[in-house]
XYZ file of C-alpha atoms in Angstrom:
522
model
C 53.429 -36.768 -7.095
C 51.546 -35.010 -4.270
C 53.819 -32.728 -2.217
C 52.846 -32.300 1.443
C 54.842 -29.107 1.835
C 52.998 -27.479 -1.031
C 49.758 -28.468 0.598
C 50.820 -26.717 3.766
C 51.666 -23.610 1.796
C 48.180 -23.562 0.331
C 46.630 -23.797 3.760
C 48.772 -21.012 5.213
C 46.704 -17.834 5.633
C 47.458 -15.171 3.062
C 47.320 -11.590 4.363
C 46.207 -10.142 1.036
C 43.347 -12.648 0.827
C 42.292 -11.881 4.367
C 42.400 -8.171 3.596
C 40.220 -8.734 0.563
C 37.826 -10.819 2.640
C 37.737 -8.047 5.235
C 36.968 -5.408 2.649
C 34.282 -7.611 1.128
C 32.706 -8.264 4.529
C 32.883 -4.580 5.402
C 31.206 -3.553 2.180
C 28.570 -6.268 2.490
C 27.879 -5.308 6.097
C 27.651 -1.630 5.208
C 25.315 -2.267 2.276
C 23.166 -4.610 4.328
C 22.643 -2.001 7.029
C 22.094 0.986 4.780
C 20.701 0.172 1.348
C 16.935 -0.083 0.890
C 15.334 -1.343 -2.284
C 12.331 0.389 -3.820
C 10.260 -2.607 -2.748
C 11.394 -2.219 0.890
C 10.531 1.480 0.822
C 7.098 0.810 -0.691
C 6.289 -1.899 1.850
C 7.411 0.400 4.648
C 5.342 3.262 3.241
C 2.202 1.123 2.853
C 2.385 0.369 6.570
C 1.628 4.026 7.302
C -1.634 4.011 5.348
C -3.910 2.466 8.057
C -3.175 5.254 10.522
C -3.975 7.966 7.983
C -7.009 6.218 6.457
C -8.690 5.778 9.828
C -7.380 9.142 11.048
C -8.851 11.073 8.113
C -12.183 9.266 8.398
C -12.375 10.035 12.113
C -10.983 13.534 11.762
C -13.337 14.676 9.015
C -16.466 12.670 9.828
C -16.623 11.601 13.486
C -17.875 14.926 14.794
C -20.633 15.239 12.211
C -21.448 11.528 12.661
C -21.880 11.858 16.433
C -24.026 14.969 16.047
C -26.195 14.148 13.036
C -26.297 10.322 12.807
C -25.811 9.061 16.362
C -27.716 12.227 17.397
C -25.746 12.913 20.547
C -25.942 16.196 22.376
C -22.980 18.455 21.422
C -21.755 18.406 25.041
C -21.681 14.596 24.990
C -19.927 14.598 21.633
C -17.305 16.996 22.979
C -16.690 14.681 25.961
C -16.129 11.722 23.624
C -13.779 13.662 21.358
C -11.782 15.162 24.216
C -11.516 12.063 26.415
C -10.751 9.851 23.408
C -7.932 12.094 22.200
C -6.623 12.636 25.734
C -6.602 8.890 26.372
C -4.899 8.363 23.041
C -2.282 10.924 24.001
C -1.582 9.240 27.353
C -1.123 5.817 25.739
C 1.550 7.097 23.337
C 4.412 7.615 25.835
C 3.306 4.488 27.700
C 3.522 2.331 24.587
C 6.739 4.101 23.557
C 8.286 3.184 26.911
C 7.133 -0.440 26.629
C 8.431 -0.688 23.066
C 11.832 0.650 24.141
C 12.014 -2.148 26.731
C 10.794 -4.882 24.379
C 13.077 -7.816 23.764
C 14.367 -8.680 20.317
C 12.492 -11.527 18.597
C 13.022 -13.361 15.332
C 10.459 -10.952 13.836
C 12.309 -7.931 15.210
C 11.363 -5.675 18.093
C 8.695 -3.527 16.414
C 6.832 -6.064 14.257
C 5.196 -8.115 17.048
C 3.467 -4.966 18.308
C 2.176 -4.175 14.827
C 1.012 -7.730 14.171
C -0.799 -8.334 17.469
C -2.588 -4.971 17.614
C -4.111 -5.148 14.124
C -7.125 -7.495 14.712
C -8.211 -5.606 17.842
C -7.813 -2.256 16.056
C -10.094 -3.185 13.155
C -12.764 -4.625 15.479
C -12.940 -1.557 17.697
C -12.835 0.782 14.688
C -15.859 -0.953 13.151
C -17.846 -0.652 16.388
C -17.208 3.103 16.553
C -19.410 3.501 13.463
C -22.219 1.285 14.761
C -25.241 3.040 16.278
C -26.418 0.919 19.248
C -30.169 0.271 19.611
C -30.337 2.014 23.003
C -30.312 5.749 23.743
C -29.198 6.131 27.362
C -25.803 4.458 27.146
C -24.671 5.779 23.767
C -22.039 8.078 25.216
C -20.512 5.142 27.147
C -20.558 2.968 24.016
C -18.702 5.475 21.841
C -16.326 6.469 24.628
C -15.269 2.858 25.304
C -14.736 1.828 21.699
C -13.134 5.125 20.692
C -10.607 4.810 23.537
C -9.983 1.122 22.806
C -9.370 1.829 19.145
C -6.996 4.664 19.966
C -5.058 2.314 22.267
C -4.753 -0.376 19.592
C -3.860 2.220 16.975
C -1.114 3.513 19.266
C 0.293 -0.024 19.624
C 0.526 -0.045 15.831
C 1.678 3.479 15.072
C 4.330 4.128 17.725
C 6.420 1.065 16.746
C 5.817 1.868 13.089
C 7.016 5.462 13.527
C 10.108 4.330 15.435
C 10.784 1.804 12.676
C 12.112 4.744 10.631
C 15.301 4.586 12.683
C 15.617 0.805 12.345
C 15.174 0.200 8.618
C 18.491 1.863 7.781
C 21.360 3.711 9.419
C 21.848 6.009 6.437
C 20.158 9.406 6.674
C 19.561 9.647 2.926
C 17.885 6.254 2.849
C 15.675 7.194 5.788
C 14.737 10.513 4.171
C 13.900 8.700 0.946
C 11.826 6.108 2.824
C 10.072 8.929 4.699
C 9.172 10.603 1.399
C 7.693 7.301 0.178
C 5.848 7.011 3.460
C 4.420 10.526 3.313
C 3.305 9.984 -0.269
C 1.415 6.853 0.737
C 0.091 8.426 3.942
C -1.356 11.417 2.134
C -2.755 8.960 -0.398
C -4.181 7.147 2.627
C -5.973 10.302 3.723
C -7.337 10.565 0.193
C -8.489 6.973 0.393
C -10.058 7.431 3.814
C -11.789 10.626 2.755
C -12.925 9.094 -0.538
C -14.237 5.846 0.951
C -16.037 7.516 3.831
C -17.209 10.521 1.840
C -18.336 8.802 -1.337
C -20.135 5.926 0.389
C -22.043 8.151 2.795
C -22.347 10.999 0.273
C -25.542 9.596 -1.193
C -27.300 9.988 2.109
C -26.624 13.666 2.665
C -29.816 15.073 1.143
C -32.183 16.861 3.493
C -35.881 17.653 3.102
C -36.080 21.108 1.609
C -39.464 21.908 3.024
C -39.662 22.460 6.749
C -43.347 22.869 7.569
C -44.594 25.018 10.410
C -45.296 22.616 13.276
C -47.852 25.084 14.747
C -50.016 24.889 11.632
C -52.458 21.936 11.958
C -53.115 21.973 8.200
C -49.523 20.870 7.636
C -49.824 17.633 9.659
C -49.417 15.516 6.529
C -46.304 17.470 5.545
C -44.912 17.107 9.066
C -45.386 13.335 9.051
C -43.871 13.067 5.582
C -40.882 15.160 6.605
C -40.322 13.050 9.713
C -40.544 9.861 7.655
C -37.986 11.217 5.190
C -35.618 12.123 8.030
C -36.054 8.653 9.552
C -35.200 6.993 6.234
C -32.247 9.356 5.812
C -30.788 8.447 9.204
C -31.324 4.732 8.537
C -29.498 4.904 5.203
C -26.678 6.947 6.743
C -26.185 4.388 9.526
C -25.850 1.625 6.951
C -23.514 3.709 4.788
C -21.179 4.422 7.709
C -21.015 0.703 8.537
C -20.195 -0.222 4.940
C -17.469 2.422 4.781
C -15.928 1.232 8.056
C -15.951 -2.388 6.828
C -14.058 -1.437 3.665
C -11.506 0.526 5.687
C -11.002 -2.418 8.070
C -10.154 -4.717 5.146
C -7.608 -2.223 3.796
C -6.116 -1.860 7.300
C -5.420 -5.608 7.529
C -3.944 -5.790 4.011
C -1.556 -2.888 4.666
C -0.397 -4.409 7.964
C 0.323 -7.703 6.173
C 2.385 -5.961 3.477
C 4.422 -4.155 6.143
C 5.023 -7.322 8.134
C 6.227 -9.399 5.192
C 8.059 -6.630 3.314
C 10.155 -4.890 5.992
C 12.747 -6.122 8.466
C 13.991 -3.936 11.305
C 17.715 -3.974 11.984
C 19.030 -5.153 15.304
C 20.312 -2.329 17.488
C 21.617 -2.133 21.030
C 19.130 -1.147 23.706
C 19.450 -0.069 27.312
C 16.712 -0.628 29.884
C 15.850 2.630 31.632
C 12.973 3.582 33.898
C 10.135 5.683 32.511
C 11.377 8.731 34.422
C 14.904 8.311 33.076
C 13.628 7.956 29.520
C 11.385 10.991 29.926
C 14.286 13.063 31.240
C 16.522 12.029 28.320
C 13.928 13.080 25.767
C 12.782 16.283 27.451
C 16.290 17.532 28.179
C 17.199 17.622 24.473
C 16.621 21.251 23.439
C 16.180 20.822 19.655
C 13.523 18.172 20.248
C 11.512 20.413 22.586
C 11.606 23.353 20.156
C 10.581 21.150 17.237
C 7.719 19.548 19.149
C 6.306 22.819 20.517
C 6.579 24.517 17.127
C 4.761 21.726 15.314
C 2.305 21.502 18.193
C 0.848 24.871 17.193
C 0.965 24.314 13.430
C -0.560 20.832 13.769
C -3.315 22.233 15.971
C -4.158 24.704 13.228
C -4.622 21.981 10.631
C -6.452 19.688 13.073
C -8.941 22.424 13.897
C -9.449 22.937 10.185
C -9.818 19.189 9.610
C -12.229 18.617 12.491
C -14.609 21.436 11.572
C -14.255 21.628 7.799
C -17.073 19.187 6.987
C -19.471 21.161 9.185
C -18.167 24.442 7.733
C -18.770 23.319 4.144
C -22.219 21.960 5.027
C -23.634 24.749 7.164
C -21.581 27.884 6.417
C -20.972 27.497 2.689
C -24.133 25.500 2.029
C -22.416 22.822 -0.096
C -24.103 19.875 1.620
C -24.069 17.660 -1.469
C -20.472 18.495 -2.386
C -18.582 18.492 0.917
C -17.151 14.979 0.452
C -15.867 15.954 -3.023
C -14.259 19.148 -1.691
C -12.461 17.148 1.012
C -11.308 14.685 -1.623
C -9.876 17.503 -3.768
C -7.839 18.770 -0.787
C -6.341 15.333 -0.181
C -5.630 14.690 -3.870
C -3.863 18.039 -4.141
C -1.779 17.144 -1.097
C -0.843 13.753 -2.520
C 0.315 15.143 -5.843
C 2.508 17.813 -4.217
C 4.391 15.513 -1.792
C 7.169 14.788 -4.362
C 7.512 18.518 -5.000
C 7.926 19.193 -1.260
C 10.527 16.438 -1.037
C 12.476 18.152 -3.836
C 12.027 21.553 -2.166
C 13.356 20.480 1.232
C 16.299 18.738 -0.458
C 17.095 21.862 -2.492
C 16.455 24.636 0.046
C 16.490 22.881 3.419
C 13.813 21.702 5.806
C 13.430 24.926 7.806
C 12.796 26.915 4.640
C 10.252 24.303 3.574
C 8.454 24.743 6.905
C 8.211 28.534 6.552
C 7.051 28.394 2.966
C 4.702 25.429 3.375
C 2.849 26.668 6.439
C 2.451 30.286 5.367
C 1.105 29.165 1.974
C -2.188 28.140 3.636
C -2.851 31.449 5.401
C -4.202 33.513 2.439
C -6.579 30.715 1.469
C -7.855 30.269 5.027
C -8.702 33.971 5.025
C -10.161 33.899 1.504
C -12.563 31.015 2.162
C -14.408 32.929 4.909
C -14.284 36.386 3.326
C -15.776 35.696 -0.080
C -19.388 34.897 -0.754
C -20.156 31.187 -0.969
C -19.377 29.911 -4.457
C -18.812 26.267 -5.362
C -16.084 26.817 -8.001
C -14.106 29.144 -5.730
C -14.418 26.578 -2.927
C -12.853 23.942 -5.177
C -10.028 26.281 -6.237
C -9.253 27.182 -2.618
C -9.285 23.480 -1.762
C -6.661 22.735 -4.418
C -4.397 25.472 -3.051
C -4.966 24.439 0.572
C -3.946 20.869 -0.271
C -0.408 22.097 -0.989
C -0.001 23.163 2.648
C -1.649 19.985 3.890
C 1.117 18.036 2.117
C 3.788 20.120 3.860
C 2.068 19.641 7.225
C 2.156 15.873 6.679
C 5.706 15.540 5.382
C 7.848 17.976 7.353
C 7.358 16.887 11.004
C 8.104 13.253 10.200
C 11.015 14.253 7.999
C 12.579 16.402 10.740
C 12.084 14.065 13.704
C 14.853 11.662 12.546
C 17.221 14.661 12.406
C 16.521 15.353 16.087
C 17.104 11.700 16.999
C 20.384 11.739 15.057
C 21.418 14.914 16.887
C 20.669 13.200 20.189
C 22.770 10.178 19.170
C 25.728 12.378 18.264
C 25.624 14.098 21.668
C 24.880 10.894 23.597
C 26.824 8.150 21.788
C 26.610 5.742 24.742
C 22.807 5.760 24.941
C 20.970 3.360 22.618
C 17.510 2.072 21.818
C 15.230 4.971 22.804
C 14.013 6.098 19.389
C 10.428 5.050 20.173
C 10.302 7.526 23.074
C 11.026 10.484 20.800
C 8.239 9.520 18.429
C 5.731 8.595 21.128
C 6.144 11.827 23.111
C 5.794 13.879 19.929
C 2.521 12.125 19.122
C 1.458 12.515 22.775
C 1.665 16.309 22.689
C -0.027 16.545 19.302
C -2.916 14.250 20.210
C -3.530 15.720 23.651
C -3.674 19.251 22.295
C -5.902 18.198 19.406
C -8.284 16.559 21.871
C -8.502 19.807 23.808
C -9.101 21.792 20.625
C -11.808 19.460 19.306
C -13.532 19.388 22.673
C -13.517 23.169 22.887
C -14.694 23.575 19.279
C -17.613 21.165 19.821
C -18.606 22.977 23.012
C -18.406 26.257 21.084
C -20.968 24.872 18.654
C -23.248 23.970 21.558
C -23.038 27.488 22.987
C -23.733 28.830 19.487
C -27.002 26.871 19.441
C -26.148 23.845 17.264
C -29.299 21.764 16.733
C -28.587 18.031 16.566
C -30.169 16.282 13.590
C -31.357 19.502 11.981
C -30.709 20.342 8.344
C -30.470 24.060 9.082
C -28.420 25.745 11.797
C -28.610 29.217 13.387
C -26.440 32.014 12.022
C -24.337 31.911 15.200
C -23.233 28.363 14.307
C -22.069 29.534 10.878
C -20.101 32.383 12.451
C -18.514 30.033 15.003
C -17.429 27.625 12.248
C -15.860 30.493 10.307
C -13.822 31.472 13.356
C -12.715 27.873 13.933
C -11.453 27.333 10.361
C -9.797 30.694 9.718
C -8.723 33.218 12.409
C -7.810 30.636 15.068
C -5.699 28.418 12.733
C -3.940 31.487 11.294
C -2.891 32.635 14.784
C -1.721 29.117 15.696
C 0.398 28.859 12.524
C 2.008 32.233 13.239
C 2.913 31.208 16.808
C 4.282 27.871 15.626
C 6.508 29.480 12.991
C 7.901 31.950 15.540
C 8.902 29.038 17.785
C 10.412 27.080 14.890
C 12.691 30.033 14.128
C 14.636 29.040 17.269
C 15.011 25.430 16.076
C 18.823 25.015 15.904
C 19.284 22.117 13.448
C 19.915 23.811 10.111
C 21.342 22.131 7.019
C 24.969 22.564 8.098
C 24.380 20.965 11.470
C 22.266 18.213 9.912
C 24.992 17.317 7.409
C 27.619 17.462 10.166
C 25.588 15.049 12.293
C 25.235 12.765 9.321
C 29.009 12.595 8.813
C 29.658 11.976 12.518
C 27.085 9.186 12.655
C 28.573 7.613 9.540
C 32.004 7.680 11.148
C 30.559 6.047 14.272
C 28.884 3.381 12.125
C 32.081 2.785 10.130
C 34.063 2.356 13.341
C 31.595 -0.307 14.482
C 31.794 -1.934 11.059
C 35.626 -1.872 11.152
C 35.601 -3.394 14.628
C 33.264 -6.172 13.537
C 35.267 -6.783 10.375
C 38.555 -6.939 12.304
C 37.005 -9.445 14.681
C 35.775 -11.563 11.785
C 39.176 -11.346 10.076
C 40.993 -12.361 13.252
C 38.607 -15.235 13.746
C 39.129 -16.345 10.141
C 42.901 -16.132 10.530
C 42.806 -18.141 13.743
C 40.640 -20.828 12.218
C 42.907 -21.088 9.185
């Protein structure tokens, strides 16, 4: 017979059961916030490819495209490169501030920015590589679409960079996801270099005979040479458009994978003014030292990147092989990313910075000191790719450490991760715009002849200076500044433990609330 009293006993809350439920909820909550599957990490990493694919194509080929295909004056090309990078730099903190004030949606706080910016980014990128049929307004055309693309790219990349802090609260998981990301991003530079270089590579031949224009007997040769150059420029224009179309398709596919494969965790956010946010970021000493140190080292590699195609073509004379040499550098960098991840885990991130950056210096010196030789150029490219990998991985691996350090010292301030990433990118991009503008003007003063297959000796000397002595000095200055960077392995591990304790206290509080609610309902 059914006993009512026994039924009441069954319904009475049992403390041991509630404790078990609490432990289960705590563990589930902890795992949910921290654990990332390999699939999540891959989807997150693939989202970084568009920035690097387009960045490598623009970095390696835009200068030579503006000079030799669009046939702009070097001074006009320098204006486009400088203003475009400067505009790009200004938009970074602006977008970072707007992202930090964005409301949470069912897609998260970062994903709407990534999703909405993608179609406009691919359209403006494609139009950068289109040569308009008019001559007078070319500089305006390239300036407008270069700046628009940089703005749309910023709306994609700043939220994506800040997403590092939102995919997990565990430092190990974030470091692992960052290693995946850097692997894919370096692979993205390979892809961008390969697509752009291999598609346009077939159009790099130049007429070998340059007839004397003062000799009337060579009129037939002159006309033939001009016809060959006209056909060359026409084929190059088409090749650049095809390459940009392929890159645009890859851009959209990567953005889709990121959107459907990654979810950003909800975190508290405080609405501050732009000035307040700027003061918070700039008053954190470790962040300033890290940014200024990497500012100089990044400038070194950006100068090398921006002038290397011209250096290979006109100083080393490897016109037909320059796209393959660039590809070897990027492949070498891709293959050594896992090794750098092991190195920084074993010996620490500061040691990885010293070793990785100084590794490039002997090869920068060697490439300009030896006589031009194709095999040696390939060997130097393989070795240089090792440092390129370190230059890619280490800044993005160390930025989360600075944000964690800020959180430990300011536990009541939340939701400003995007500002740290956007201001870092701001300084890097602004300085790179200045460097590219100055380097292009240097070529003009050296006598660079637009559309010519041969350049004066002064141009070759200028390119040698831009890819060797100047980057070496910048790397040395950057490493001296990074010696003062205070977050070593002990402090990093200490911050990790403190943040975990803070997270566990939040988890315990939430679990206690859920347990109390469960007990009350029962």
